[in-house]
Short mmCIF file of N, CA and C in Angstrom, two decimals:
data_model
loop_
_atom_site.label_atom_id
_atom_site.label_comp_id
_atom_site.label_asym_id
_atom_site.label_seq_id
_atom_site.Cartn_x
_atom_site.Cartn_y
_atom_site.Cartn_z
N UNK L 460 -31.69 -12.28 153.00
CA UNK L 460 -32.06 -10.92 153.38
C UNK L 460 -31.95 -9.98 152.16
N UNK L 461 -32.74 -9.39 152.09
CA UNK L 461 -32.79 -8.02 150.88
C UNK L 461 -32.04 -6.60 150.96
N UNK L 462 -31.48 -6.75 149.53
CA UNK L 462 -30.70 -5.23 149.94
C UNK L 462 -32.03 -4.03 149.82
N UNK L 463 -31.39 -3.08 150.80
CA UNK L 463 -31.97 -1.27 150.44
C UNK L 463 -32.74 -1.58 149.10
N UNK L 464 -31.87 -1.75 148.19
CA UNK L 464 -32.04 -0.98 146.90
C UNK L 464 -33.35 -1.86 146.04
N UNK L 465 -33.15 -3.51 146.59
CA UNK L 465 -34.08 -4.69 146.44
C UNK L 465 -35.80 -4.35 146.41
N UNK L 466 -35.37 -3.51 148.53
CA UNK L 466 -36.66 -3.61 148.55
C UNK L 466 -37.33 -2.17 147.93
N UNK L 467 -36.42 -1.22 147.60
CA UNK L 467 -36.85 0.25 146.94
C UNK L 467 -38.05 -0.54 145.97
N UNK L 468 -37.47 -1.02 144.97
CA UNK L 468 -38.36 -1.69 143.75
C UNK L 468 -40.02 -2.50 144.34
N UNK L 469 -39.69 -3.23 145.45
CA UNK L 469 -40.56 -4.18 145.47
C UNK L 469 -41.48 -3.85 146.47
N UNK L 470 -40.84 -2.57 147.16
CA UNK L 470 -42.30 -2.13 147.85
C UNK L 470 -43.27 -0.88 147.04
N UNK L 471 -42.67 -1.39 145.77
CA UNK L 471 -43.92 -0.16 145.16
C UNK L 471 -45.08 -0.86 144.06
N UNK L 472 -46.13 -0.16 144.10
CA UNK L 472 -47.67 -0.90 143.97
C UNK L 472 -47.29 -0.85 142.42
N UNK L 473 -48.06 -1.93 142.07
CA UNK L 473 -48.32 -2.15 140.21
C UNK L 473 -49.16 -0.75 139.93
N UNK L 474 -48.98 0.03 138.58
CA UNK L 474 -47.74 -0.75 137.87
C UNK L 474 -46.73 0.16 137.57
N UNK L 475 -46.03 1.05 138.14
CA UNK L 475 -45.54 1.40 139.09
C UNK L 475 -43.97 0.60 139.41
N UNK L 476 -44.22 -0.37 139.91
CA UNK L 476 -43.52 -1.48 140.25
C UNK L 476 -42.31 -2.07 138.84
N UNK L 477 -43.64 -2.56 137.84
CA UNK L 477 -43.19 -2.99 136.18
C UNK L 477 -42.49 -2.18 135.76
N UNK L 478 -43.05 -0.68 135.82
CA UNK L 478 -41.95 0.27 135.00
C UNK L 478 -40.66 0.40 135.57
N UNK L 479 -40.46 0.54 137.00
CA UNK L 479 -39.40 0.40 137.35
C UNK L 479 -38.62 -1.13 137.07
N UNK L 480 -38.87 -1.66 137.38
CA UNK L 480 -38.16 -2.63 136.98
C UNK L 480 -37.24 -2.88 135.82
N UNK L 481 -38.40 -2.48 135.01
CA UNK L 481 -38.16 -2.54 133.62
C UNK L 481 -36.92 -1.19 133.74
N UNK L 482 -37.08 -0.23 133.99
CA UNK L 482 -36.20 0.76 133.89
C UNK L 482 -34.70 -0.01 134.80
N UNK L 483 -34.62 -0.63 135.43
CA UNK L 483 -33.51 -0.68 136.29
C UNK L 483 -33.13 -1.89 135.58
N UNK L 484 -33.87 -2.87 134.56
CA UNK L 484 -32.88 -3.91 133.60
C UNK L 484 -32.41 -3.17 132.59
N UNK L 485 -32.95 -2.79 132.00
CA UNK L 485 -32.46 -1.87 130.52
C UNK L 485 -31.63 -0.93 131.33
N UNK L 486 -31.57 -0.60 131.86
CA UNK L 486 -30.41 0.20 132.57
C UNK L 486 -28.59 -0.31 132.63
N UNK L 487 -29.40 -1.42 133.39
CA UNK L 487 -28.10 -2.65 133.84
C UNK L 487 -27.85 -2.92 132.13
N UNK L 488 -28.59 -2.97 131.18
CA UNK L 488 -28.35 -4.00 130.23
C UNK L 488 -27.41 -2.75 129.18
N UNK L 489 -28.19 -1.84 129.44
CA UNK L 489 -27.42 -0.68 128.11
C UNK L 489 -26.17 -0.66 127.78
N UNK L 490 -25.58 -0.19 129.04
CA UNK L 490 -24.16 -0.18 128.88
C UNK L 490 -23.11 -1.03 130.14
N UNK L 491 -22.15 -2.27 129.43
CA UNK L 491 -21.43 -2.29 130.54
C UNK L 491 -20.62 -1.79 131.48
N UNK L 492 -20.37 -0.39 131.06
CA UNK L 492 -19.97 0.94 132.44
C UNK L 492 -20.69 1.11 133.36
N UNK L 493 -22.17 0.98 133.07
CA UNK L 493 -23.08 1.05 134.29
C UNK L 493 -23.27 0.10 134.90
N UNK L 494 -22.96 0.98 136.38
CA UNK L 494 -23.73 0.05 137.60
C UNK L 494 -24.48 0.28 138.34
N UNK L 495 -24.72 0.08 139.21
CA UNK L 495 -26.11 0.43 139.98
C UNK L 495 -25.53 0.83 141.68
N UNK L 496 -26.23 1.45 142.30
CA UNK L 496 -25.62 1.81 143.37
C UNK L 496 -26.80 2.60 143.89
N UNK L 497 -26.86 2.40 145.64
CA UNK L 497 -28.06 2.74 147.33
C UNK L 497 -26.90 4.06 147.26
N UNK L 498 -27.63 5.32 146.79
CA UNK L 498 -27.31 6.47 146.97
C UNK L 498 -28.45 7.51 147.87
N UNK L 499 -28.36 8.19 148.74
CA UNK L 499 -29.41 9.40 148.88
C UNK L 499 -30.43 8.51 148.92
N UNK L 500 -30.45 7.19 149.21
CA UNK L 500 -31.74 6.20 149.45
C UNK L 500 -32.66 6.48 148.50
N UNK L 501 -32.28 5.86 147.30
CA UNK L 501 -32.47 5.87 145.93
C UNK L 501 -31.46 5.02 144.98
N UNK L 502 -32.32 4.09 143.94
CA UNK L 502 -31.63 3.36 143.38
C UNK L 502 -30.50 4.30 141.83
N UNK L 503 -29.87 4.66 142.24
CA UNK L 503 -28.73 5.15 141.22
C UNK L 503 -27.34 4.57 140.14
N UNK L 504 -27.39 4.88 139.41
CA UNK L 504 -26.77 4.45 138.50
C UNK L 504 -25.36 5.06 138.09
N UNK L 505 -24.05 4.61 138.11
CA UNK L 505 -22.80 5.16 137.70
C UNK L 505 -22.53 4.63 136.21
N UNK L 506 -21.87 5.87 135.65
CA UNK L 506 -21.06 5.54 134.67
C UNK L 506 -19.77 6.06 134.76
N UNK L 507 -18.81 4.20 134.64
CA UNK L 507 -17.72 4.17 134.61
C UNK L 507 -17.08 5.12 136.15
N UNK L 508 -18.21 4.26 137.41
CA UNK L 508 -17.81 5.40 138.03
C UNK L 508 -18.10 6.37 138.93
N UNK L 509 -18.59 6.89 138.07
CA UNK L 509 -19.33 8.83 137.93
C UNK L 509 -20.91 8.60 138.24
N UNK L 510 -21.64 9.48 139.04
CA UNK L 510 -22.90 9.46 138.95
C UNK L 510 -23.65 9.83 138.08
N UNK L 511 -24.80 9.43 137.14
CA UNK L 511 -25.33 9.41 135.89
C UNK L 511 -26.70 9.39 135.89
N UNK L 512 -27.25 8.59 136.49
CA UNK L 512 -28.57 8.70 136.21
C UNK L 512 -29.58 8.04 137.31
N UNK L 513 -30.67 7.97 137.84
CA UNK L 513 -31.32 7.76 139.38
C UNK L 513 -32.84 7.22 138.66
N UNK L 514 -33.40 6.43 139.51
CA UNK L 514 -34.97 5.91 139.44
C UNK L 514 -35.66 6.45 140.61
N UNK L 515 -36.99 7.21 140.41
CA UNK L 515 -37.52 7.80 141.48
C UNK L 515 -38.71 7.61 141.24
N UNK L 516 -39.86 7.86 142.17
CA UNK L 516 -41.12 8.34 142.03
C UNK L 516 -41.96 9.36 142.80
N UNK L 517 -42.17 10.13 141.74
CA UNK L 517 -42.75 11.80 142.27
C UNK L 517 -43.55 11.58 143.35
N UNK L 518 -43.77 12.04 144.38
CA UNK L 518 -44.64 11.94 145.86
C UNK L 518 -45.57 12.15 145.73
N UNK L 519 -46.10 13.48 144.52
CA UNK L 519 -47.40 13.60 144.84
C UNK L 519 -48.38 13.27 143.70
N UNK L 520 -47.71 12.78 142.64
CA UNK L 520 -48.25 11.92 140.92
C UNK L 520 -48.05 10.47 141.24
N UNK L 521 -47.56 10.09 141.97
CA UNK L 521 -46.74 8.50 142.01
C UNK L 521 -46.52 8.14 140.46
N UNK L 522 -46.00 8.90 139.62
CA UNK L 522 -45.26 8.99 138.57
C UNK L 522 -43.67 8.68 138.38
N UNK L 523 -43.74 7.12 137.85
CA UNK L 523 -42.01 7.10 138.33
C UNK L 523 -41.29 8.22 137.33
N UNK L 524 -40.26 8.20 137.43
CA UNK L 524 -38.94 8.55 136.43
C UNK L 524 -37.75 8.55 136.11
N UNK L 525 -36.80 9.15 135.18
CA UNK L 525 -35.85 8.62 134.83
C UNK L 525 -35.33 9.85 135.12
N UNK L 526 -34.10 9.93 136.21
CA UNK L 526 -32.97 11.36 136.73
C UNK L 526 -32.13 11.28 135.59
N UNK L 527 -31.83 12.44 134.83
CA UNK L 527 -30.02 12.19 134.49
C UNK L 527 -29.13 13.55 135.04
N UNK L 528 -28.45 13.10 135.70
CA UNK L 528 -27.61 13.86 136.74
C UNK L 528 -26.99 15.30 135.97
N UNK L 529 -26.30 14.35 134.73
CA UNK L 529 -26.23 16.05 133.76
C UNK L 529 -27.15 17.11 133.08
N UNK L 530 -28.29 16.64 133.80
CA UNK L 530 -29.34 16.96 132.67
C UNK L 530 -29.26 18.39 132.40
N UNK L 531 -29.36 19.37 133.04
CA UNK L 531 -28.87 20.46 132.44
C UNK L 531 -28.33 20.72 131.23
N UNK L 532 -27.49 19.82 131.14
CA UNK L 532 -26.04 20.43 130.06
C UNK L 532 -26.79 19.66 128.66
N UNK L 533 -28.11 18.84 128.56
CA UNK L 533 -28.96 18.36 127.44
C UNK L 533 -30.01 18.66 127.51
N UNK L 534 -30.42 19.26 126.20
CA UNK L 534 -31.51 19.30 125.14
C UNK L 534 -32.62 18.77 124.81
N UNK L 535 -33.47 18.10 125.05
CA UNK L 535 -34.60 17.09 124.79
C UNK L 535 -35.85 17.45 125.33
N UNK L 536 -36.74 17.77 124.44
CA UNK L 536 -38.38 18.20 124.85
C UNK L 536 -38.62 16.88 126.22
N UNK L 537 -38.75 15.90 126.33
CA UNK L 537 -39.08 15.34 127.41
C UNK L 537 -38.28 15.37 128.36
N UNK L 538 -37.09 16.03 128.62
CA UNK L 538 -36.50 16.46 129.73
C UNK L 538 -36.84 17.52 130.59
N UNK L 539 -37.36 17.30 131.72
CA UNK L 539 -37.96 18.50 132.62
C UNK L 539 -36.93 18.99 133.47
N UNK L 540 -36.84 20.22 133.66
CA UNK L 540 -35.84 20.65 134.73
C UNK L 540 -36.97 20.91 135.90
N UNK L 541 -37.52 21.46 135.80
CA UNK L 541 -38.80 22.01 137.00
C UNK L 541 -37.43 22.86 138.09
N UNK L 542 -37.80 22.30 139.27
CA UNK L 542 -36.86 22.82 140.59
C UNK L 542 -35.28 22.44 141.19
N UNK L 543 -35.05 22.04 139.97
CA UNK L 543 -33.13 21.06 139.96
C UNK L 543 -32.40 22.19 139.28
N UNK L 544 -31.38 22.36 139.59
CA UNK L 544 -30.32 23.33 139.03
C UNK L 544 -29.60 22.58 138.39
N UNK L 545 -29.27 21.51 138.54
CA UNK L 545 -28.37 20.43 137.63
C UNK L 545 -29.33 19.27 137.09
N UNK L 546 -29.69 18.69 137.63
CA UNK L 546 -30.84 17.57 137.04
C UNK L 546 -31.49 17.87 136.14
N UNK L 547 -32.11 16.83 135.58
CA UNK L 547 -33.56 16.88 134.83
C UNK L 547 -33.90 15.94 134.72
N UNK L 548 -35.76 15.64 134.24
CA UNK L 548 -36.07 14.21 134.72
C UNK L 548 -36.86 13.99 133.60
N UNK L 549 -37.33 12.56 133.13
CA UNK L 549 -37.64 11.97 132.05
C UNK L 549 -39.17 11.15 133.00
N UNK L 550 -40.36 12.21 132.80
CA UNK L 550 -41.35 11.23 133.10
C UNK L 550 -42.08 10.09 132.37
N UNK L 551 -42.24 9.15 133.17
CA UNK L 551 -42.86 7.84 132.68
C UNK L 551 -44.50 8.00 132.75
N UNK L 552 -45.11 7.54 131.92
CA UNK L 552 -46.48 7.18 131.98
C UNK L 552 -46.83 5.56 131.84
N UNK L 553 -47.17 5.40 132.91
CA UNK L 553 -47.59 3.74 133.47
C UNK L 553 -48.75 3.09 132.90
N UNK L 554 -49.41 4.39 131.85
CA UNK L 554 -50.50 3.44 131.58
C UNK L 554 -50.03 3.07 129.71
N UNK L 555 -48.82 3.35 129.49
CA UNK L 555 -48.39 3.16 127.88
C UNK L 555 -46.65 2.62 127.66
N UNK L 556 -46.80 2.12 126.80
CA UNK L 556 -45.80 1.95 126.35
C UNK L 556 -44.15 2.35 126.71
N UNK L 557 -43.41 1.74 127.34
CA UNK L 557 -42.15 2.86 127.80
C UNK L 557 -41.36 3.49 126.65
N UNK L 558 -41.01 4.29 126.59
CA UNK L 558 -40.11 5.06 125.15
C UNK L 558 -39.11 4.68 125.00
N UNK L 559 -38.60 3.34 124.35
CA UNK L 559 -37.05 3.07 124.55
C UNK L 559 -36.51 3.71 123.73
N UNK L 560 -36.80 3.96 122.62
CA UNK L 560 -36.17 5.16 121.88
C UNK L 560 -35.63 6.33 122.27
N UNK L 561 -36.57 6.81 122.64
CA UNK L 561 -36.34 7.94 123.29
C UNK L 561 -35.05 7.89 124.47
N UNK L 562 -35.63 6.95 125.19
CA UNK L 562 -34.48 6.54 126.45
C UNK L 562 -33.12 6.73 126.00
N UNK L 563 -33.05 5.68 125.01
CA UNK L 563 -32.14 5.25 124.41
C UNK L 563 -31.62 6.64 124.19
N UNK L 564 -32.10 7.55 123.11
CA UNK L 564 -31.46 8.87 122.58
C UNK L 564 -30.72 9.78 124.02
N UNK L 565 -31.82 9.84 125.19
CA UNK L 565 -30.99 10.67 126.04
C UNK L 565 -30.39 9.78 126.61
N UNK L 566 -29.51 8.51 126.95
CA UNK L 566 -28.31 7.80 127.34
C UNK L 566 -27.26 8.24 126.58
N UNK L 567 -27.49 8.10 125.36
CA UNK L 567 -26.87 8.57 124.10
C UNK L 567 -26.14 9.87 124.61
N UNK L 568 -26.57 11.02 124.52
CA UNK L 568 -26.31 12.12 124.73
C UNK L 568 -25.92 12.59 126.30
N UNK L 569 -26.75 11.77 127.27
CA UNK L 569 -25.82 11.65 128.48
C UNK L 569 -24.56 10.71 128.67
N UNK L 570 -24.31 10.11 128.03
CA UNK L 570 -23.02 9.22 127.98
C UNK L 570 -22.07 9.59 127.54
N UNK L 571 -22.28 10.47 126.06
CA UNK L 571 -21.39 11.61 125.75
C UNK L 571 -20.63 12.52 126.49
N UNK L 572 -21.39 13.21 127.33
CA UNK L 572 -20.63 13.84 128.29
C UNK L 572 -19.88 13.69 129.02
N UNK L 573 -19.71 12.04 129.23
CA UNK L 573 -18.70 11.53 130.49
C UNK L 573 -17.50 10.93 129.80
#
């Protein structure tokens, strides 16, 4: 039987599907503080813990993305705040390349904080 969080990933259409995925290994893989965790029915991520960072996809772009829970309190042109008072979100584009760099830099700077 499949967890919640299993079928979050696998009921979503290519490619779509790939990026997430891909976002929820490099996730698991970055740091061993993080874990993964069926929050707000959404696949979410703790550090050491603490809530940190979430995989979503926008309702009305079907644009996945990358939550980081502190986002507020960081700096980064590809960080959107839009309608979150604390959040901010890191959109993905499905038809290119994922930014691990980039990724990488805001983990960096969200990991700091905790």
């Amino acid at each position: 039987m499949l967890r919640e969080i299993d079928n979050f990933f696998l009921q979503k259409e290519e490619p779509v599907k790939s990026c997430l995925l891909f976002l929820r290994e490099y996730l698991l893989s970055y740091d061993k503080a993080l874990t993964e965790a069926w929050k707000y029915k959404m696949p979410f991520y703790c550090y050491k813990g603490k809530m940190f960072c979430y995989l979503w996809v926008n309702k009305k772009t079907q644009q996945p993305y990358l939550g980081i829970v502190e986002g507020r309190r960081l700096e980064h042109p590809l960080l959107i705040i839009q309608k979150r008072s604390r959040m901010k979100i890191m959109l993905m584009d499905v038809t290119a390349d994922i930014p691990v760099k980039t990724i990488d830099e805001i983990l960096k700077m969200a990991i700091a904080l905790y």
